[in-house]
Amino acid sequence: MRLILILIIMIFVSFVAKSDQIYEIIKLPNLEIYNNSQNKVKFLYAKDNVNAGVGINSVNCEKPIKKDLDNKIISSDTNFKRYSNFFLDEIKLKYVVFCDNLKVSEISAHGFANPEMKTIILNTSSDKRIFKRILHHEIFHF
């Protein structure tokens, strides 16, 4: 009886719970889903500092300011309506991440497209006048 109990415990202990499912999908920690996106693409934002990768393959950014985040989400949502669901399916874009002070390979950036992870990362501290252009530019990297 004890042997069976020990075997059952060993089986359940061997399964590890995944606390951050978003990290498992796109390999960026500290992200949350923004609830108001109306498109097929999911909008995510950094709930804390994001540090992923090392050296030339690193991505670093900070939690966005709420006001900037809301404005950029509204702008992005409006601009994504220009693209058909067919187009978004074809390019396989699934996630747009919003964060502040984006750095890719320790170089400041306005945006970054990662087709392998089906993700675009956008800098919310970018000027409002060029943000729309950055969004479309990163989409066409796919």
CSV table of C-alpha atoms in Angstrom, one decimal:
chain,number,residue,atom,x,y,z
A,1,MET,CA,0.0,0.0,0.0
A,2,ARG,CA,2.8,2.4,0.9
A,3,LEU,CA,4.6,1.6,-2.4
A,4,ILE,CA,1.5,2.5,-4.4
A,5,LEU,CA,1.1,5.8,-2.5
A,6,ILE,CA,4.8,6.6,-3.0
A,7,LEU,CA,4.5,5.9,-6.8
A,8,ILE,CA,1.4,8.1,-7.0
A,9,ILE,CA,3.2,11.0,-5.2
A,10,MET,CA,6.2,10.6,-7.4
A,11,ILE,CA,4.1,10.8,-10.6
A,12,PHE,CA,2.3,14.0,-9.5
A,13,VAL,CA,5.6,15.7,-8.2
A,14,SER,CA,7.2,15.1,-11.7
A,15,PHE,CA,4.6,17.5,-13.4
A,16,VAL,CA,5.7,21.1,-13.2
A,17,ALA,CA,3.1,23.8,-13.2
A,18,LYS,CA,3.6,26.6,-15.8
A,19,SER,CA,2.9,29.9,-14.0
A,20,ASP,CA,3.5,32.2,-17.0
A,21,GLN,CA,1.9,30.7,-20.1
A,22,ILE,CA,2.6,33.8,-22.2
A,23,TYR,CA,6.3,33.3,-21.5
A,24,GLU,CA,6.1,29.7,-22.8
A,25,ILE,CA,4.6,31.0,-26.0
A,26,ILE,CA,6.7,33.9,-27.0
A,27,LYS,CA,9.7,33.7,-24.6
A,28,LEU,CA,9.2,37.2,-23.1
A,29,PRO,CA,8.6,37.4,-19.3
A,30,ASN,CA,6.3,39.7,-17.3
A,31,LEU,CA,3.6,40.2,-19.9
A,32,GLU,CA,-0.2,40.6,-19.5
A,33,ILE,CA,-3.0,40.6,-22.0
A,34,TYR,CA,-4.6,43.9,-22.6
A,35,ASN,CA,-8.4,43.2,-22.6
A,36,ASN,CA,-9.7,45.8,-25.1
A,37,SER,CA,-8.2,44.5,-28.4
A,38,GLN,CA,-10.9,44.0,-31.0
A,39,ASN,CA,-8.7,42.3,-33.6
A,40,LYS,CA,-7.5,38.8,-34.2
A,41,VAL,CA,-4.1,39.9,-32.9
A,42,LYS,CA,-3.6,39.8,-29.1
A,43,PHE,CA,-2.3,43.0,-27.5
A,44,LEU,CA,0.1,42.4,-24.6
A,45,TYR,CA,1.9,44.8,-22.3
A,46,ALA,CA,4.8,44.6,-19.9
A,47,LYS,CA,3.6,44.5,-16.4
A,48,ASP,CA,7.2,44.8,-15.1
A,49,ASN,CA,10.6,45.2,-16.7
A,50,VAL,CA,11.2,42.7,-19.6
A,51,ASN,CA,14.7,41.2,-20.0
A,52,ALA,CA,15.1,38.4,-22.4
A,53,GLY,CA,18.1,37.0,-24.2
A,54,VAL,CA,21.8,37.7,-23.9
A,55,GLY,CA,24.1,40.1,-25.9
A,56,ILE,CA,23.2,40.5,-29.5
A,57,ASN,CA,20.0,38.5,-29.0
A,58,SER,CA,18.7,40.6,-26.1
A,59,VAL,CA,15.4,42.5,-25.7
A,60,ASN,CA,14.9,44.8,-22.8
A,61,CYS,CA,12.1,47.2,-22.0
A,62,GLU,CA,10.2,48.7,-19.1
A,63,LYS,CA,6.6,48.8,-17.9
A,64,PRO,CA,4.7,51.4,-20.0
A,65,ILE,CA,3.0,54.5,-18.5
A,66,LYS,CA,-0.8,53.8,-18.4
A,67,LYS,CA,-1.7,56.9,-20.4
A,68,ASP,CA,0.8,56.2,-23.2
A,69,LEU,CA,-0.3,52.5,-23.2
A,70,ASP,CA,-3.9,53.3,-23.6
A,71,ASN,CA,-3.3,55.9,-26.4
A,72,LYS,CA,-1.0,53.5,-28.3
A,73,ILE,CA,-3.5,50.6,-28.0
A,74,ILE,CA,-6.3,52.7,-29.4
A,75,SER,CA,-4.1,53.8,-32.3
A,76,SER,CA,-2.9,50.3,-33.0
A,77,ASP,CA,-6.4,48.9,-32.8
A,78,THR,CA,-7.6,51.5,-35.4
A,79,ASN,CA,-4.6,50.8,-37.7
A,80,PHE,CA,-5.0,47.0,-37.5
A,81,LYS,CA,-8.5,47.3,-38.9
A,82,ARG,CA,-6.9,48.2,-42.2
A,83,TYR,CA,-5.6,44.6,-42.5
A,84,SER,CA,-7.9,41.7,-43.4
A,85,ASN,CA,-8.0,38.6,-41.2
A,86,PHE,CA,-6.8,36.7,-44.3
A,87,PHE,CA,-3.7,38.9,-44.5
A,88,LEU,CA,-3.0,38.5,-40.7
A,89,ASP,CA,-3.4,34.7,-41.1
A,90,GLU,CA,-1.0,34.7,-44.0
A,91,ILE,CA,1.7,36.5,-42.2
A,92,LYS,CA,1.0,34.6,-39.0
A,93,LEU,CA,1.1,37.6,-36.7
A,94,LYS,CA,-0.5,36.8,-33.3
A,95,TYR,CA,0.9,39.1,-30.7
A,96,VAL,CA,1.8,42.8,-30.3
A,97,VAL,CA,3.7,43.7,-27.2
A,98,PHE,CA,3.8,47.3,-25.8
A,99,CYS,CA,6.5,48.4,-23.5
A,100,ASP,CA,8.6,51.5,-22.8
A,101,ASN,CA,12.2,52.3,-23.6
A,102,LEU,CA,12.7,49.3,-25.9
A,103,LYS,CA,16.2,48.2,-26.5
A,104,VAL,CA,17.2,45.4,-28.9
A,105,SER,CA,20.8,44.2,-28.6
A,106,GLU,CA,21.4,47.2,-26.2
A,107,ILE,CA,20.4,49.6,-29.0
A,108,SER,CA,17.3,51.9,-28.5
A,109,ALA,CA,14.5,50.9,-30.9
A,110,HIS,CA,11.0,52.0,-31.8
A,111,GLY,CA,9.9,48.5,-32.7
A,112,PHE,CA,11.0,45.0,-33.3
A,113,ALA,CA,9.5,42.2,-35.4
A,114,ASN,CA,10.1,38.6,-34.5
A,115,PRO,CA,8.4,36.4,-37.1
A,116,GLU,CA,9.7,33.2,-35.4
A,117,MET,CA,7.6,34.0,-32.3
A,118,LYS,CA,4.8,35.7,-34.3
A,119,THR,CA,5.4,38.8,-32.3
A,120,ILE,CA,5.9,42.5,-32.8
A,121,ILE,CA,7.3,44.6,-29.9
A,122,LEU,CA,6.5,48.4,-30.0
A,123,ASN,CA,7.9,51.2,-27.9
A,124,THR,CA,5.1,53.2,-26.2
A,125,SER,CA,7.5,56.1,-25.6
A,126,SER,CA,7.7,56.7,-29.4
A,127,ASP,CA,6.4,60.0,-30.7
A,128,LYS,CA,2.7,59.9,-31.6
A,129,ARG,CA,3.4,61.3,-35.1
A,130,ILE,CA,5.6,58.3,-36.1
A,131,PHE,CA,4.0,55.5,-34.1
A,132,LYS,CA,1.6,54.6,-36.8
A,133,ARG,CA,4.4,54.4,-39.3
A,134,ILE,CA,6.4,52.2,-37.0
A,135,LEU,CA,3.5,49.8,-36.6
A,136,HIS,CA,3.1,49.3,-40.3
A,137,HIS,CA,6.8,49.1,-40.8
A,138,GLU,CA,7.1,46.2,-38.3
A,139,ILE,CA,4.1,44.4,-39.8
A,140,PHE,CA,5.7,44.4,-43.2
A,141,HIS,CA,8.9,42.9,-41.7
A,142,PHE,CA,6.9,39.7,-41.6
